Amino acid sequence: MATTEKVTAVEEITRDLRNSNAAVVTSYTGLSVAQLKQLRRSLGENAQYRVVKNTLTKIAAQEAGISALDEHLKGSTAVAFVTGDPVEAAKGLRDFAKDNPALVIKGGVLDGKALSADEIKKLADLESREVLLAKLAGAMKGKQTQAAQVFQALPSKFVRTAEALRAKQAEQGGAE
């Protein structure tokens, strides 16, 4: 590879790392071109899967300020650059790896924090961002309903208490 090609490749990888909220490093030895194409489709629109050269990726990671990837850049390496929901991409990689054991998740980085292969698999077990937000909204709506019921109950409870007190005073006043 000529020097200008290497410089261009480093610039592209650096740009991809900076524009991604997550990057997952994998080993793809034993996967066919058709399987790699299928993997790219399974990752969705918000992830780009690229075969990379280790030395160029190490340089690009240093330029992007990411040191967590160095230990994973050995052997045949491809990186999934995730610009969207990292959970969706992690699920895509996990599910593909179940059907194709040749794909090995080595590790990665999420918002600048290093992730082990196990942490990426745990990330894949999470529900998607949309589902979590919907659950949060439902929980908040439920709490608002409970709060409204409490606020509505306070005045009526006050009225009942005041009425009971007035009745008791009238009863005591009439008994004397």
JSON list of C-alpha atoms in Angstrom, two decimals:
[
{"chain": "A", "resi": 1, "resn": "MET", "atom": "CA", "xyz": [0.00, 0.00, 0.00]},
{"chain": "A", "resi": 2, "resn": "ALA", "atom": "CA", "xyz": [1.41, 3.35, -1.03]},
{"chain": "A", "resi": 3, "resn": "THR", "atom": "CA", "xyz": [2.03, 6.03, 1.55]},
{"chain": "A", "resi": 4, "resn": "THR", "atom": "CA", "xyz": [-0.73, 8.34, 0.30]},
{"chain": "A", "resi": 5, "resn": "GLU", "atom": "CA", "xyz": [-3.18, 5.42, 0.44]},
{"chain": "A", "resi": 6, "resn": "LYS", "atom": "CA", "xyz": [-2.13, 4.72, 4.03]},
{"chain": "A", "resi": 7, "resn": "VAL", "atom": "CA", "xyz": [-2.54, 8.36, 5.00]},
{"chain": "A", "resi": 8, "resn": "THR", "atom": "CA", "xyz": [-6.00, 8.41, 3.43]},
{"chain": "A", "resi": 9, "resn": "ALA", "atom": "CA", "xyz": [-6.94, 5.17, 5.20]},
{"chain": "A", "resi": 10, "resn": "VAL", "atom": "CA", "xyz": [-5.79, 6.55, 8.57]},
{"chain": "A", "resi": 11, "resn": "GLU", "atom": "CA", "xyz": [-7.77, 9.75, 7.98]},
{"chain": "A", "resi": 12, "resn": "GLU", "atom": "CA", "xyz": [-10.92, 7.76, 7.12]},
{"chain": "A", "resi": 13, "resn": "ILE", "atom": "CA", "xyz": [-10.60, 5.51, 10.19]},
{"chain": "A", "resi": 14, "resn": "THR", "atom": "CA", "xyz": [-9.89, 8.52, 12.41]},
{"chain": "A", "resi": 15, "resn": "ARG", "atom": "CA", "xyz": [-12.98, 10.28, 11.04]},
{"chain": "A", "resi": 16, "resn": "ASP", "atom": "CA", "xyz": [-15.09, 7.15, 11.56]},
{"chain": "A", "resi": 17, "resn": "LEU", "atom": "CA", "xyz": [-13.87, 6.80, 15.16]},
{"chain": "A", "resi": 18, "resn": "ARG", "atom": "CA", "xyz": [-14.57, 10.46, 15.95]},
{"chain": "A", "resi": 19, "resn": "ASN", "atom": "CA", "xyz": [-18.04, 10.37, 14.37]},
{"chain": "A", "resi": 20, "resn": "SER", "atom": "CA", "xyz": [-19.05, 7.14, 16.13]},
{"chain": "A", "resi": 21, "resn": "ASN", "atom": "CA", "xyz": [-20.49, 6.81, 19.63]},
{"chain": "A", "resi": 22, "resn": "ALA", "atom": "CA", "xyz": [-19.23, 3.21, 19.67]},
{"chain": "A", "resi": 23, "resn": "ALA", "atom": "CA", "xyz": [-16.79, 0.96, 17.86]},
{"chain": "A", "resi": 24, "resn": "VAL", "atom": "CA", "xyz": [-16.71, -2.82, 18.15]},
{"chain": "A", "resi": 25, "resn": "VAL", "atom": "CA", "xyz": [-13.59, -4.75, 17.13]},
{"chain": "A", "resi": 26, "resn": "THR", "atom": "CA", "xyz": [-14.12, -8.24, 15.74]},
{"chain": "A", "resi": 27, "resn": "SER", "atom": "CA", "xyz": [-12.18, -11.08, 14.17]},
{"chain": "A", "resi": 28, "resn": "TYR", "atom": "CA", "xyz": [-13.72, -12.30, 10.95]},
{"chain": "A", "resi": 29, "resn": "THR", "atom": "CA", "xyz": [-11.39, -15.15, 9.93]},
{"chain": "A", "resi": 30, "resn": "GLY", "atom": "CA", "xyz": [-13.36, -17.88, 8.20]},
{"chain": "A", "resi": 31, "resn": "LEU", "atom": "CA", "xyz": [-16.27, -15.71, 7.07]},
{"chain": "A", "resi": 32, "resn": "SER", "atom": "CA", "xyz": [-17.08, -15.61, 3.37]},
{"chain": "A", "resi": 33, "resn": "VAL", "atom": "CA", "xyz": [-17.70, -12.42, 1.43]},
{"chain": "A", "resi": 34, "resn": "ALA", "atom": "CA", "xyz": [-21.42, -13.31, 1.35]},
{"chain": "A", "resi": 35, "resn": "GLN", "atom": "CA", "xyz": [-21.47, -13.72, 5.15]},
{"chain": "A", "resi": 36, "resn": "LEU", "atom": "CA", "xyz": [-19.73, -10.35, 5.61]},
{"chain": "A", "resi": 37, "resn": "LYS", "atom": "CA", "xyz": [-22.35, -8.78, 3.36]},
{"chain": "A", "resi": 38, "resn": "GLN", "atom": "CA", "xyz": [-25.09, -10.39, 5.45]},
{"chain": "A", "resi": 39, "resn": "LEU", "atom": "CA", "xyz": [-23.42, -9.10, 8.64]},
{"chain": "A", "resi": 40, "resn": "ARG", "atom": "CA", "xyz": [-23.33, -5.56, 7.27]},
{"chain": "A", "resi": 41, "resn": "ARG", "atom": "CA", "xyz": [-27.07, -5.76, 6.54]},
{"chain": "A", "resi": 42, "resn": "SER", "atom": "CA", "xyz": [-27.84, -7.14, 10.00]},
{"chain": "A", "resi": 43, "resn": "LEU", "atom": "CA", "xyz": [-26.13, -4.17, 11.68]},
{"chain": "A", "resi": 44, "resn": "GLY", "atom": "CA", "xyz": [-28.62, -1.72, 10.22]},
{"chain": "A", "resi": 45, "resn": "GLU", "atom": "CA", "xyz": [-28.20, 1.75, 8.81]},
{"chain": "A", "resi": 46, "resn": "ASN", "atom": "CA", "xyz": [-26.49, 3.23, 11.86]},
{"chain": "A", "resi": 47, "resn": "ALA", "atom": "CA", "xyz": [-23.40, 1.05, 11.79]},
{"chain": "A", "resi": 48, "resn": "GLN", "atom": "CA", "xyz": [-20.63, 0.61, 9.26]},
{"chain": "A", "resi": 49, "resn": "TYR", "atom": "CA", "xyz": [-18.58, -2.62, 9.28]},
{"chain": "A", "resi": 50, "resn": "ARG", "atom": "CA", "xyz": [-15.11, -2.33, 7.78]},
{"chain": "A", "resi": 51, "resn": "VAL", "atom": "CA", "xyz": [-12.14, -4.64, 7.48]},
{"chain": "A", "resi": 52, "resn": "VAL", "atom": "CA", "xyz": [-9.13, -2.65, 8.71]},
{"chain": "A", "resi": 53, "resn": "LYS", "atom": "CA", "xyz": [-5.37, -2.92, 8.96]},
{"chain": "A", "resi": 54, "resn": "ASN", "atom": "CA", "xyz": [-4.22, -3.13, 12.58]},
{"chain": "A", "resi": 55, "resn": "THR", "atom": "CA", "xyz": [-1.26, -0.75, 12.37]},
{"chain": "A", "resi": 56, "resn": "LEU", "atom": "CA", "xyz": [-3.28, 1.91, 10.54]},
{"chain": "A", "resi": 57, "resn": "THR", "atom": "CA", "xyz": [-6.16, 1.54, 12.99]},
{"chain": "A", "resi": 58, "resn": "LYS", "atom": "CA", "xyz": [-3.79, 1.94, 15.95]},
{"chain": "A", "resi": 59, "resn": "ILE", "atom": "CA", "xyz": [-2.50, 5.19, 14.46]},
{"chain": "A", "resi": 60, "resn": "ALA", "atom": "CA", "xyz": [-6.04, 6.39, 13.74]},
{"chain": "A", "resi": 61, "resn": "ALA", "atom": "CA", "xyz": [-7.18, 5.50, 17.28]},
{"chain": "A", "resi": 62, "resn": "GLN", "atom": "CA", "xyz": [-4.29, 7.49, 18.75]},
{"chain": "A", "resi": 63, "resn": "GLU", "atom": "CA", "xyz": [-5.20, 10.47, 16.55]},
{"chain": "A", "resi": 64, "resn": "ALA", "atom": "CA", "xyz": [-8.83, 10.17, 17.69]},
{"chain": "A", "resi": 65, "resn": "GLY", "atom": "CA", "xyz": [-7.71, 10.01, 21.33]},
{"chain": "A", "resi": 66, "resn": "ILE", "atom": "CA", "xyz": [-8.77, 6.40, 21.88]},
{"chain": "A", "resi": 67, "resn": "SER", "atom": "CA", "xyz": [-6.25, 4.03, 23.46]},
{"chain": "A", "resi": 68, "resn": "ALA", "atom": "CA", "xyz": [-8.69, 1.27, 24.46]},
{"chain": "A", "resi": 69, "resn": "LEU", "atom": "CA", "xyz": [-8.60, -0.48, 21.09]},
{"chain": "A", "resi": 70, "resn": "ASP", "atom": "CA", "xyz": [-4.88, -1.28, 20.92]},
{"chain": "A", "resi": 71, "resn": "GLU", "atom": "CA", "xyz": [-5.08, -4.61, 22.77]},
{"chain": "A", "resi": 72, "resn": "HIS", "atom": "CA", "xyz": [-7.77, -5.89, 20.37]},
{"chain": "A", "resi": 73, "resn": "LEU", "atom": "CA", "xyz": [-5.95, -5.02, 17.16]},
{"chain": "A", "resi": 74, "resn": "LYS", "atom": "CA", "xyz": [-4.28, -8.37, 16.50]},
{"chain": "A", "resi": 75, "resn": "GLY", "atom": "CA", "xyz": [-4.96, -10.88, 13.76]},
{"chain": "A", "resi": 76, "resn": "SER", "atom": "CA", "xyz": [-7.68, -10.37, 11.17]},
{"chain": "A", "resi": 77, "resn": "THR", "atom": "CA", "xyz": [-9.63, -7.36, 12.32]},
{"chain": "A", "resi": 78, "resn": "ALA", "atom": "CA", "xyz": [-12.80, -5.58, 11.31]},
{"chain": "A", "resi": 79, "resn": "VAL", "atom": "CA", "xyz": [-14.48, -2.74, 13.14]},
{"chain": "A", "resi": 80, "resn": "ALA", "atom": "CA", "xyz": [-18.15, -1.88, 13.40]},
{"chain": "A", "resi": 81, "resn": "PHE", "atom": "CA", "xyz": [-18.39, 1.91, 13.64]},
{"chain": "A", "resi": 82, "resn": "VAL", "atom": "CA", "xyz": [-21.73, 2.70, 15.32]},
{"chain": "A", "resi": 83, "resn": "THR", "atom": "CA", "xyz": [-23.30, 6.12, 14.83]},
{"chain": "A", "resi": 84, "resn": "GLY", "atom": "CA", "xyz": [-26.78, 5.21, 16.05]},
{"chain": "A", "resi": 85, "resn": "ASP", "atom": "CA", "xyz": [-28.06, 3.01, 18.87]},
{"chain": "A", "resi": 86, "resn": "PRO", "atom": "CA", "xyz": [-25.12, 0.91, 20.16]},
{"chain": "A", "resi": 87, "resn": "VAL", "atom": "CA", "xyz": [-27.55, -1.64, 21.61]},
{"chain": "A", "resi": 88, "resn": "GLU", "atom": "CA", "xyz": [-28.98, -2.36, 18.16]},
{"chain": "A", "resi": 89, "resn": "ALA", "atom": "CA", "xyz": [-25.50, -2.87, 16.67]},
{"chain": "A", "resi": 90, "resn": "ALA", "atom": "CA", "xyz": [-24.39, -5.05, 19.60]},
{"chain": "A", "resi": 91, "resn": "LYS", "atom": "CA", "xyz": [-27.51, -7.20, 19.14]},
{"chain": "A", "resi": 92, "resn": "GLY", "atom": "CA", "xyz": [-26.78, -7.52, 15.43]},
{"chain": "A", "resi": 93, "resn": "LEU", "atom": "CA", "xyz": [-23.21, -8.66, 16.12]},
{"chain": "A", "resi": 94, "resn": "ARG", "atom": "CA", "xyz": [-24.25, -11.04, 18.90]},
{"chain": "A", "resi": 95, "resn": "ASP", "atom": "CA", "xyz": [-27.02, -12.63, 16.84]},
{"chain": "A", "resi": 96, "resn": "PHE", "atom": "CA", "xyz": [-24.79, -13.00, 13.79]},
{"chain": "A", "resi": 97, "resn": "ALA", "atom": "CA", "xyz": [-22.02, -14.54, 15.92]},
{"chain": "A", "resi": 98, "resn": "LYS", "atom": "CA", "xyz": [-24.50, -17.14, 17.26]},
{"chain": "A", "resi": 99, "resn": "ASP", "atom": "CA", "xyz": [-25.20, -18.33, 13.72]},
{"chain": "A", "resi": 100, "resn": "ASN", "atom": "CA", "xyz": [-21.61, -17.83, 12.52]},
{"chain": "A", "resi": 101, "resn": "PRO", "atom": "CA", "xyz": [-19.07, -18.80, 15.22]},
{"chain": "A", "resi": 102, "resn": "ALA", "atom": "CA", "xyz": [-16.23, -17.58, 13.00]},
{"chain": "A", "resi": 103, "resn": "LEU", "atom": "CA", "xyz": [-17.15, -14.02, 14.00]},
{"chain": "A", "resi": 104, "resn": "VAL", "atom": "CA", "xyz": [-15.48, -13.27, 17.32]},
{"chain": "A", "resi": 105, "resn": "ILE", "atom": "CA", "xyz": [-16.18, -10.06, 19.22]},
{"chain": "A", "resi": 106, "resn": "LYS", "atom": "CA", "xyz": [-12.86, -8.91, 20.70]},
{"chain": "A", "resi": 107, "resn": "GLY", "atom": "CA", "xyz": [-13.90, -5.72, 22.48]},
{"chain": "A", "resi": 108, "resn": "GLY", "atom": "CA", "xyz": [-14.62, -2.11, 21.75]},
{"chain": "A", "resi": 109, "resn": "VAL", "atom": "CA", "xyz": [-15.29, 1.36, 22.98]},
{"chain": "A", "resi": 110, "resn": "LEU", "atom": "CA", "xyz": [-18.51, 3.19, 23.88]},
{"chain": "A", "resi": 111, "resn": "ASP", "atom": "CA", "xyz": [-18.41, 6.98, 24.29]},
{"chain": "A", "resi": 112, "resn": "GLY", "atom": "CA", "xyz": [-14.68, 6.78, 24.95]},
{"chain": "A", "resi": 113, "resn": "LYS", "atom": "CA", "xyz": [-14.95, 4.01, 27.57]},
{"chain": "A", "resi": 114, "resn": "ALA", "atom": "CA", "xyz": [-13.32, 0.65, 26.88]},
{"chain": "A", "resi": 115, "resn": "LEU", "atom": "CA", "xyz": [-15.63, -2.37, 26.66]},
{"chain": "A", "resi": 116, "resn": "SER", "atom": "CA", "xyz": [-14.69, -6.02, 26.92]},
{"chain": "A", "resi": 117, "resn": "ALA", "atom": "CA", "xyz": [-16.37, -8.66, 24.75]},
{"chain": "A", "resi": 118, "resn": "ASP", "atom": "CA", "xyz": [-18.53, -9.66, 27.73]},
{"chain": "A", "resi": 119, "resn": "GLU", "atom": "CA", "xyz": [-19.64, -6.05, 28.28]},
{"chain": "A", "resi": 120, "resn": "ILE", "atom": "CA", "xyz": [-20.63, -5.80, 24.62]},
{"chain": "A", "resi": 121, "resn": "LYS", "atom": "CA", "xyz": [-22.70, -8.98, 25.00]},
{"chain": "A", "resi": 122, "resn": "LYS", "atom": "CA", "xyz": [-24.38, -7.46, 28.10]},
{"chain": "A", "resi": 123, "resn": "LEU", "atom": "CA", "xyz": [-25.06, -4.31, 26.08]},
{"chain": "A", "resi": 124, "resn": "ALA", "atom": "CA", "xyz": [-26.75, -6.51, 23.47]},
{"chain": "A", "resi": 125, "resn": "ASP", "atom": "CA", "xyz": [-29.05, -7.90, 26.18]},
{"chain": "A", "resi": 126, "resn": "LEU", "atom": "CA", "xyz": [-30.43, -4.42, 26.93]},
{"chain": "A", "resi": 127, "resn": "GLU", "atom": "CA", "xyz": [-33.64, -3.29, 25.34]},
{"chain": "A", "resi": 128, "resn": "SER", "atom": "CA", "xyz": [-33.40, -0.69, 22.61]},
{"chain": "A", "resi": 129, "resn": "ARG", "atom": "CA", "xyz": [-33.28, 3.00, 23.44]},
{"chain": "A", "resi": 130, "resn": "GLU", "atom": "CA", "xyz": [-36.83, 3.51, 22.16]},
{"chain": "A", "resi": 131, "resn": "VAL", "atom": "CA", "xyz": [-38.22, 0.72, 24.39]},
{"chain": "A", "resi": 132, "resn": "LEU", "atom": "CA", "xyz": [-36.40, 2.06, 27.45]},
{"chain": "A", "resi": 133, "resn": "LEU", "atom": "CA", "xyz": [-37.68, 5.60, 26.77]},
{"chain": "A", "resi": 134, "resn": "ALA", "atom": "CA", "xyz": [-41.23, 4.27, 26.34]},
{"chain": "A", "resi": 135, "resn": "LYS", "atom": "CA", "xyz": [-40.99, 2.43, 29.66]},
{"chain": "A", "resi": 136, "resn": "LEU", "atom": "CA", "xyz": [-39.66, 5.56, 31.35]},
{"chain": "A", "resi": 137, "resn": "ALA", "atom": "CA", "xyz": [-42.48, 7.65, 29.90]},
{"chain": "A", "resi": 138, "resn": "GLY", "atom": "CA", "xyz": [-45.03, 5.07, 31.07]},
{"chain": "A", "resi": 139, "resn": "ALA", "atom": "CA", "xyz": [-43.55, 5.06, 34.57]},
{"chain": "A", "resi": 140, "resn": "MET", "atom": "CA", "xyz": [-43.57, 8.86, 34.68]},
{"chain": "A", "resi": 141, "resn": "LYS", "atom": "CA", "xyz": [-47.18, 8.98, 33.48]},
{"chain": "A", "resi": 142, "resn": "GLY", "atom": "CA", "xyz": [-48.15, 6.48, 36.17]},
{"chain": "A", "resi": 143, "resn": "LYS", "atom": "CA", "xyz": [-46.47, 8.59, 38.83]},
{"chain": "A", "resi": 144, "resn": "GLN", "atom": "CA", "xyz": [-48.25, 11.71, 37.56]},
{"chain": "A", "resi": 145, "resn": "THR", "atom": "CA", "xyz": [-51.59, 9.90, 37.76]},
{"chain": "A", "resi": 146, "resn": "GLN", "atom": "CA", "xyz": [-50.83, 8.83, 41.32]},
{"chain": "A", "resi": 147, "resn": "ALA", "atom": "CA", "xyz": [-49.82, 12.37, 42.24]},
{"chain": "A", "resi": 148, "resn": "ALA", "atom": "CA", "xyz": [-53.04, 13.76, 40.72]},
{"chain": "A", "resi": 149, "resn": "GLN", "atom": "CA", "xyz": [-55.08, 11.27, 42.73]},
{"chain": "A", "resi": 150, "resn": "VAL", "atom": "CA", "xyz": [-53.30, 12.30, 45.94]},
{"chain": "A", "resi": 151, "resn": "PHE", "atom": "CA", "xyz": [-53.83, 15.99, 45.20]},
{"chain": "A", "resi": 152, "resn": "GLN", "atom": "CA", "xyz": [-57.52, 15.37, 44.45]},
{"chain": "A", "resi": 153, "resn": "ALA", "atom": "CA", "xyz": [-57.90, 13.31, 47.63]},
{"chain": "A", "resi": 154, "resn": "LEU", "atom": "CA", "xyz": [-56.43, 16.00, 49.89]},
{"chain": "A", "resi": 155, "resn": "PRO", "atom": "CA", "xyz": [-59.23, 18.59, 49.51]},
{"chain": "A", "resi": 156, "resn": "SER", "atom": "CA", "xyz": [-62.01, 15.99, 49.79]},
{"chain": "A", "resi": 157, "resn": "LYS", "atom": "CA", "xyz": [-60.33, 14.47, 52.86]},
{"chain": "A", "resi": 158, "resn": "PHE", "atom": "CA", "xyz": [-60.03, 17.94, 54.35]},
{"chain": "A", "resi": 159, "resn": "VAL", "atom": "CA", "xyz": [-63.72, 18.62, 53.69]},
{"chain": "A", "resi": 160, "resn": "ARG", "atom": "CA", "xyz": [-64.72, 15.27, 55.26]},
{"chain": "A", "resi": 161, "resn": "THR", "atom": "CA", "xyz": [-62.53, 15.94, 58.29]},
{"chain": "A", "resi": 162, "resn": "ALA", "atom": "CA", "xyz": [-63.88, 19.47, 58.70]},
{"chain": "A", "resi": 163, "resn": "GLU", "atom": "CA", "xyz": [-67.47, 18.19, 58.36]},
{"chain": "A", "resi": 164, "resn": "ALA", "atom": "CA", "xyz": [-66.84, 15.46, 60.95]},
{"chain": "A", "resi": 165, "resn": "LEU", "atom": "CA", "xyz": [-65.30, 18.02, 63.32]},
{"chain": "A", "resi": 166, "resn": "ARG", "atom": "CA", "xyz": [-68.25, 20.39, 62.83]},
{"chain": "A", "resi": 167, "resn": "ALA", "atom": "CA", "xyz": [-70.72, 17.54, 63.43]},
{"chain": "A", "resi": 168, "resn": "LYS", "atom": "CA", "xyz": [-68.84, 16.51, 66.57]},
{"chain": "A", "resi": 169, "resn": "GLN", "atom": "CA", "xyz": [-68.83, 20.08, 67.87]},
{"chain": "A", "resi": 170, "resn": "ALA", "atom": "CA", "xyz": [-72.55, 20.43, 67.11]},
{"chain": "A", "resi": 171, "resn": "GLU", "atom": "CA", "xyz": [-73.18, 17.14, 68.92]},
{"chain": "A", "resi": 172, "resn": "GLN", "atom": "CA", "xyz": [-71.16, 18.27, 71.93]},
{"chain": "A", "resi": 173, "resn": "GLY", "atom": "CA", "xyz": [-72.77, 21.71, 71.86]},
{"chain": "A", "resi": 174, "resn": "GLY", "atom": "CA", "xyz": [-76.29, 20.14, 71.77]},
{"chain": "A", "resi": 175, "resn": "ALA", "atom": "CA", "xyz": [-75.48, 17.68, 74.58]},
{"chain": "A", "resi": 176, "resn": "GLU", "atom": "CA", "xyz": [-74.49, 20.38, 77.03]}
]
